[in-house]
PDB file of C-alpha atoms in Angstrom:
ATOM      1  CA  UNK A 186       0.000   0.000   0.000  1.00 40.00           C
ATOM      2  CA  UNK A 187       1.214   3.507  -0.726  1.00 44.00           C
ATOM      3  CA  UNK A 188       1.886   6.111   1.920  1.00 44.00           C
ATOM      4  CA  UNK A 189      -1.303   7.946   0.907  1.00 45.00           C
ATOM      5  CA  UNK A 190      -3.449   5.045   2.158  1.00 65.00           C
ATOM      6  CA  UNK A 191      -4.513   4.901   5.788  1.00 72.00           C
ATOM      7  CA  UNK A 192      -3.119   1.970   7.739  1.00 83.00           C
ATOM      8  CA  UNK A 193      -5.777   0.341   9.889  1.00 82.00           C
ATOM      9  CA  UNK A 194      -3.135  -0.929  12.340  1.00 82.00           C
ATOM     10  CA  UNK A 195      -2.354   2.672  13.337  1.00 84.00           C
ATOM     11  CA  UNK A 196      -5.812   2.937  14.873  1.00 87.00           C
ATOM     12  CA  UNK A 197      -6.852  -0.554  15.931  1.00 89.00           C
ATOM     13  CA  UNK A 198      -4.095  -0.994  18.512  1.00 88.00           C
ATOM     14  CA  UNK A 199      -5.192   1.883  20.717  1.00 90.00           C
ATOM     15  CA  UNK A 200      -8.915   1.272  20.214  1.00 91.00           C
ATOM     16  CA  UNK A 201      -8.478  -2.365  21.231  1.00 90.00           C
ATOM     17  CA  UNK A 202      -6.200  -1.240  24.082  1.00 90.00           C
ATOM     18  CA  UNK A 203      -9.026   0.860  25.513  1.00 91.00           C
ATOM     19  CA  UNK A 204     -11.492  -1.999  25.068  1.00 92.00           C
ATOM     20  CA  UNK A 205      -8.953  -4.352  26.699  1.00 90.00           C
ATOM     21  CA  UNK A 206      -8.680  -1.999  29.680  1.00 89.00           C
ATOM     22  CA  UNK A 207     -12.429  -2.167  30.244  1.00 90.00           C
ATOM     23  CA  UNK A 208     -12.472  -5.941  29.849  1.00 89.00           C
ATOM     24  CA  UNK A 209      -9.533  -6.295  32.236  1.00 86.00           C
ATOM     25  CA  UNK A 210     -11.185  -4.076  34.846  1.00 85.00           C
ATOM     26  CA  UNK A 211     -14.432  -6.013  34.460  1.00 86.00           C
ATOM     27  CA  UNK A 212     -12.541  -9.262  35.161  1.00 84.00           C
ATOM     28  CA  UNK A 213     -10.861  -7.871  38.300  1.00 81.00           C
ATOM     29  CA  UNK A 214     -12.437  -8.831  41.599  1.00 78.00           C
ATOM     30  CA  UNK A 215     -10.247  -6.756  43.908  1.00 71.00           C
ATOM     31  CA  UNK A 216      -8.915  -9.673  45.972  1.00 72.00           C
ATOM     32  CA  UNK A 217      -7.045 -12.221  43.858  1.00 69.00           C
ATOM     33  CA  UNK A 218      -7.048 -10.259  40.611  1.00 72.00           C
ATOM     34  CA  UNK A 219      -6.184  -6.665  41.488  1.00 80.00           C
ATOM     35  CA  UNK A 220      -7.596  -3.812  39.443  1.00 82.00           C
ATOM     36  CA  UNK A 221      -4.156  -2.474  38.532  1.00 84.00           C
ATOM     37  CA  UNK A 222      -2.787  -5.797  37.295  1.00 85.00           C
ATOM     38  CA  UNK A 223      -5.944  -6.678  35.363  1.00 86.00           C
ATOM     39  CA  UNK A 224      -6.132  -3.178  33.874  1.00 86.00           C
ATOM     40  CA  UNK A 225      -2.528  -3.357  32.630  1.00 89.00           C
ATOM     41  CA  UNK A 226      -3.025  -6.916  31.368  1.00 90.00           C
ATOM     42  CA  UNK A 227      -6.167  -5.814  29.521  1.00 89.00           C
ATOM     43  CA  UNK A 228      -4.341  -2.888  27.928  1.00 91.00           C
ATOM     44  CA  UNK A 229      -1.399  -5.046  26.852  1.00 93.00           C
ATOM     45  CA  UNK A 230      -3.642  -7.765  25.431  1.00 92.00           C
ATOM     46  CA  UNK A 231      -5.808  -5.188  23.666  1.00 91.00           C
ATOM     47  CA  UNK A 232      -2.820  -3.398  22.146  1.00 92.00           C
ATOM     48  CA  UNK A 233      -1.209  -6.636  20.929  1.00 94.00           C
ATOM     49  CA  UNK A 234      -4.382  -8.133  19.510  1.00 93.00           C
ATOM     50  CA  UNK A 235      -5.533  -4.770  18.125  1.00 92.00           C
ATOM     51  CA  UNK A 236      -2.265  -4.241  16.286  1.00 91.00           C
ATOM     52  CA  UNK A 237      -2.371  -7.836  14.995  1.00 93.00           C
ATOM     53  CA  UNK A 238      -5.943  -7.437  13.739  1.00 92.00           C
ATOM     54  CA  UNK A 239      -5.093  -4.116  12.068  1.00 89.00           C
ATOM     55  CA  UNK A 240      -1.973  -5.615  10.489  1.00 89.00           C
ATOM     56  CA  UNK A 241      -3.986  -8.520   9.057  1.00 89.00           C
ATOM     57  CA  UNK A 242      -6.643  -6.153   7.703  1.00 86.00           C
ATOM     58  CA  UNK A 243      -3.929  -3.980   6.104  1.00 84.00           C
ATOM     59  CA  UNK A 244      -2.388  -7.039   4.424  1.00 84.00           C
ATOM     60  CA  UNK A 245      -5.791  -8.157   3.142  1.00 82.00           C
ATOM     61  CA  UNK A 246      -6.392  -4.676   1.699  1.00 79.00           C
ATOM     62  CA  UNK A 247      -3.035  -4.868  -0.115  1.00 79.00           C
ATOM     63  CA  UNK A 248      -3.906  -8.234  -1.664  1.00 77.00           C
ATOM     64  CA  UNK A 249      -4.461  -7.736  -5.414  1.00 75.00           C
ATOM     65  CA  UNK A 250      -7.883  -9.462  -5.692  1.00 81.00           C
ATOM     66  CA  UNK A 251      -9.208  -7.068  -3.049  1.00 74.00           C
ATOM     67  CA  UNK A 252      -7.802  -4.104  -4.964  1.00 77.00           C
ATOM     68  CA  UNK A 253      -9.275  -5.479  -8.189  1.00 83.00           C
ATOM     69  CA  UNK A 254     -12.678  -5.823  -6.538  1.00 84.00           C
ATOM     70  CA  UNK A 255     -12.463  -2.283  -5.219  1.00 82.00           C
ATOM     71  CA  UNK A 256     -11.591  -1.026  -8.690  1.00 87.00           C
ATOM     72  CA  UNK A 257     -14.449  -2.998 -10.278  1.00 90.00           C
ATOM     73  CA  UNK A 258     -16.901  -1.615  -7.717  1.00 92.00           C
ATOM     74  CA  UNK A 259     -15.720   1.914  -8.563  1.00 91.00           C
ATOM     75  CA  UNK A 260     -16.169   1.238 -12.281  1.00 94.00           C
ATOM     76  CA  UNK A 261     -19.674  -0.141 -11.703  1.00 95.00           C
ATOM     77  CA  UNK A 262     -20.597   2.968  -9.694  1.00 95.00           C
ATOM     78  CA  UNK A 263     -19.309   5.220 -12.489  1.00 96.00           C
ATOM     79  CA  UNK A 264     -21.222   3.217 -15.086  1.00 95.00           C
ATOM     80  CA  UNK A 265     -24.448   3.469 -13.076  1.00 95.00           C
ATOM     81  CA  UNK A 266     -23.903   7.205 -12.698  1.00 95.00           C
ATOM     82  CA  UNK A 267     -23.388   7.611 -16.458  1.00 94.00           C
ATOM     83  CA  UNK A 268     -26.497   5.559 -17.183  1.00 95.00           C
ATOM     84  CA  UNK A 269     -28.515   7.748 -14.816  1.00 95.00           C
ATOM     85  CA  UNK A 270     -27.148  10.919 -16.430  1.00 93.00           C
ATOM     86  CA  UNK A 271     -28.076   9.550 -19.861  1.00 91.00           C
ATOM     87  CA  UNK A 272     -31.592   8.709 -18.671  1.00 94.00           C
ATOM     88  CA  UNK A 273     -31.957  12.204 -17.216  1.00 92.00           C
ATOM     89  CA  UNK A 274     -30.757  13.761 -20.496  1.00 90.00           C
ATOM     90  CA  UNK A 275     -33.215  11.686 -22.518  1.00 91.00           C
ATOM     91  CA  UNK A 276     -36.014  12.667 -20.140  1.00 93.00           C
ATOM     92  CA  UNK A 277     -35.095  16.345 -20.591  1.00 91.00           C
ATOM     93  CA  UNK A 278     -35.041  15.853 -24.372  1.00 91.00           C
ATOM     94  CA  UNK A 279     -38.433  14.131 -24.455  1.00 92.00           C
ATOM     95  CA  UNK A 280     -40.013  16.708 -22.135  1.00 92.00           C
ATOM     96  CA  UNK A 281     -38.679  19.575 -24.249  1.00 91.00           C
ATOM     97  CA  UNK A 282     -39.723  17.881 -27.492  1.00 91.00           C
ATOM     98  CA  UNK A 283     -43.249  17.480 -26.120  1.00 93.00           C
ATOM     99  CA  UNK A 284     -43.448  21.105 -24.919  1.00 92.00           C
ATOM    100  CA  UNK A 285     -41.989  22.687 -28.063  1.00 92.00           C
ATOM    101  CA  UNK A 286     -44.515  21.182 -30.444  1.00 91.00           C
ATOM    102  CA  UNK A 287     -47.236  23.404 -28.955  1.00 91.00           C
ATOM    103  CA  UNK A 288     -45.311  26.705 -29.061  1.00 91.00           C
ATOM    104  CA  UNK A 289     -45.410  29.297 -31.824  1.00 93.00           C
ATOM    105  CA  UNK A 290     -42.565  29.792 -34.289  1.00 91.00           C
ATOM    106  CA  UNK A 291     -41.772  33.188 -32.771  1.00 93.00           C
ATOM    107  CA  UNK A 292     -41.457  31.765 -29.251  1.00 93.00           C
ATOM    108  CA  UNK A 293     -39.261  28.940 -30.517  1.00 92.00           C
ATOM    109  CA  UNK A 294     -37.044  31.394 -32.417  1.00 92.00           C
ATOM    110  CA  UNK A 295     -36.670  33.548 -29.295  1.00 92.00           C
ATOM    111  CA  UNK A 296     -35.599  30.501 -27.309  1.00 91.00           C
ATOM    112  CA  UNK A 297     -33.209  29.497 -30.084  1.00 91.00           C
ATOM    113  CA  UNK A 298     -31.633  32.970 -30.151  1.00 91.00           C
ATOM    114  CA  UNK A 299     -31.067  32.770 -26.379  1.00 90.00           C
ATOM    115  CA  UNK A 300     -29.339  29.407 -26.765  1.00 86.00           C
ATOM    116  CA  UNK A 301     -27.161  30.738 -29.581  1.00 86.00           C
ATOM    117  CA  UNK A 302     -26.210  33.929 -27.735  1.00 87.00           C
ATOM    118  CA  UNK A 303     -25.350  32.032 -24.545  1.00 86.00           C
ATOM    119  CA  UNK A 304     -23.606  29.259 -26.531  1.00 82.00           C
ATOM    120  CA  UNK A 305     -25.520  26.598 -24.578  1.00 79.00           C
ATOM    121  CA  UNK A 306     -25.593  23.075 -25.974  1.00 76.00           C
ATOM    122  CA  UNK A 307     -27.914  20.689 -24.196  1.00 85.00           C
ATOM    123  CA  UNK A 308     -30.716  18.276 -24.906  1.00 89.00           C
ATOM    124  CA  UNK A 309     -33.361  21.020 -24.830  1.00 90.00           C
ATOM    125  CA  UNK A 310     -31.534  22.886 -27.576  1.00 88.00           C
ATOM    126  CA  UNK A 311     -31.374  19.687 -29.607  1.00 90.00           C
ATOM    127  CA  UNK A 312     -35.133  19.218 -29.285  1.00 92.00           C
ATOM    128  CA  UNK A 313     -35.699  22.894 -30.099  1.00 91.00           C
ATOM    129  CA  UNK A 314     -33.592  22.713 -33.255  1.00 90.00           C
ATOM    130  CA  UNK A 315     -35.363  19.551 -34.374  1.00 91.00           C
ATOM    131  CA  UNK A 316     -38.750  21.221 -33.942  1.00 92.00           C
ATOM    132  CA  UNK A 317     -37.611  24.294 -35.885  1.00 92.00           C
ATOM    133  CA  UNK A 318     -36.246  22.123 -38.710  1.00 92.00           C
ATOM    134  CA  UNK A 319     -39.472  20.088 -38.819  1.00 92.00           C
ATOM    135  CA  UNK A 320     -41.470  23.328 -39.150  1.00 91.00           C
ATOM    136  CA  UNK A 321     -39.141  24.574 -41.887  1.00 91.00           C
ATOM    137  CA  UNK A 322     -37.981  27.598 -39.860  1.00 90.00           C
ATOM    138  CA  UNK A 323     -34.348  26.385 -39.831  1.00 89.00           C
ATOM    139  CA  UNK A 324     -32.671  24.689 -42.761  1.00 91.00           C
ATOM    140  CA  UNK A 325     -30.513  22.474 -40.547  1.00 89.00           C
ATOM    141  CA  UNK A 326     -29.710  21.676 -36.927  1.00 89.00           C
ATOM    142  CA  UNK A 327     -26.287  22.958 -35.820  1.00 88.00           C
ATOM    143  CA  UNK A 328     -26.248  20.522 -32.885  1.00 88.00           C
ATOM    144  CA  UNK A 329     -26.890  17.584 -35.199  1.00 85.00           C
ATOM    145  CA  UNK A 330     -23.948  18.745 -37.296  1.00 88.00           C
ATOM    146  CA  UNK A 331     -21.769  18.849 -34.161  1.00 87.00           C
ATOM    147  CA  UNK A 332     -22.934  15.377 -33.173  1.00 86.00           C
ATOM    148  CA  UNK A 333     -22.205  14.079 -36.670  1.00 87.00           C
ATOM    149  CA  UNK A 334     -18.661  15.503 -36.531  1.00 87.00           C
ATOM    150  CA  UNK A 335     -18.106  13.961 -33.096  1.00 87.00           C
ATOM    151  CA  UNK A 336     -19.308  10.577 -34.327  1.00 88.00           C
ATOM    152  CA  UNK A 337     -17.030  10.779 -37.372  1.00 88.00           C
ATOM    153  CA  UNK A 338     -14.102  11.781 -35.160  1.00 86.00           C
ATOM    154  CA  UNK A 339     -14.562   8.748 -32.914  1.00 87.00           C
ATOM    155  CA  UNK A 340     -15.036   6.403 -35.877  1.00 86.00           C
ATOM    156  CA  UNK A 341     -11.661   7.422 -37.309  1.00 85.00           C
ATOM    157  CA  UNK A 342      -9.811   6.798 -34.053  1.00 77.00           C
TER     158      UNK A 342
END
């Protein structure tokens, strides 16, 4: 493991030492097993076993199958996030497409001019351009041209 990773053994030894102290004091009866001796014995046992447990956990974390699993889990999370973003974009597109079909040409052109002046490219603009092309107000969709160039770029690589 690199130095940037947290070592579990740095923390488990003192946590288990504190737990060992309580266990040792709970086992003391005051006559045969004195509180001081049992407290120290509990601390020592807790520290030793805590460090050993932390060391074993650290070694397991360094084991390559564990790292591979962690990496795969991260990739799956990213993939799910991308899928959700795609679903949200398609929902935005479909909602905009539905709304725009009922608006006047003037309102659609005003919205288009705002998108052009702000240089915004999103799914709503795509739906807006498609509606304007379908109505014959625009001769082509600039976003579709961008998408076509992007697709061609990735096909050549």
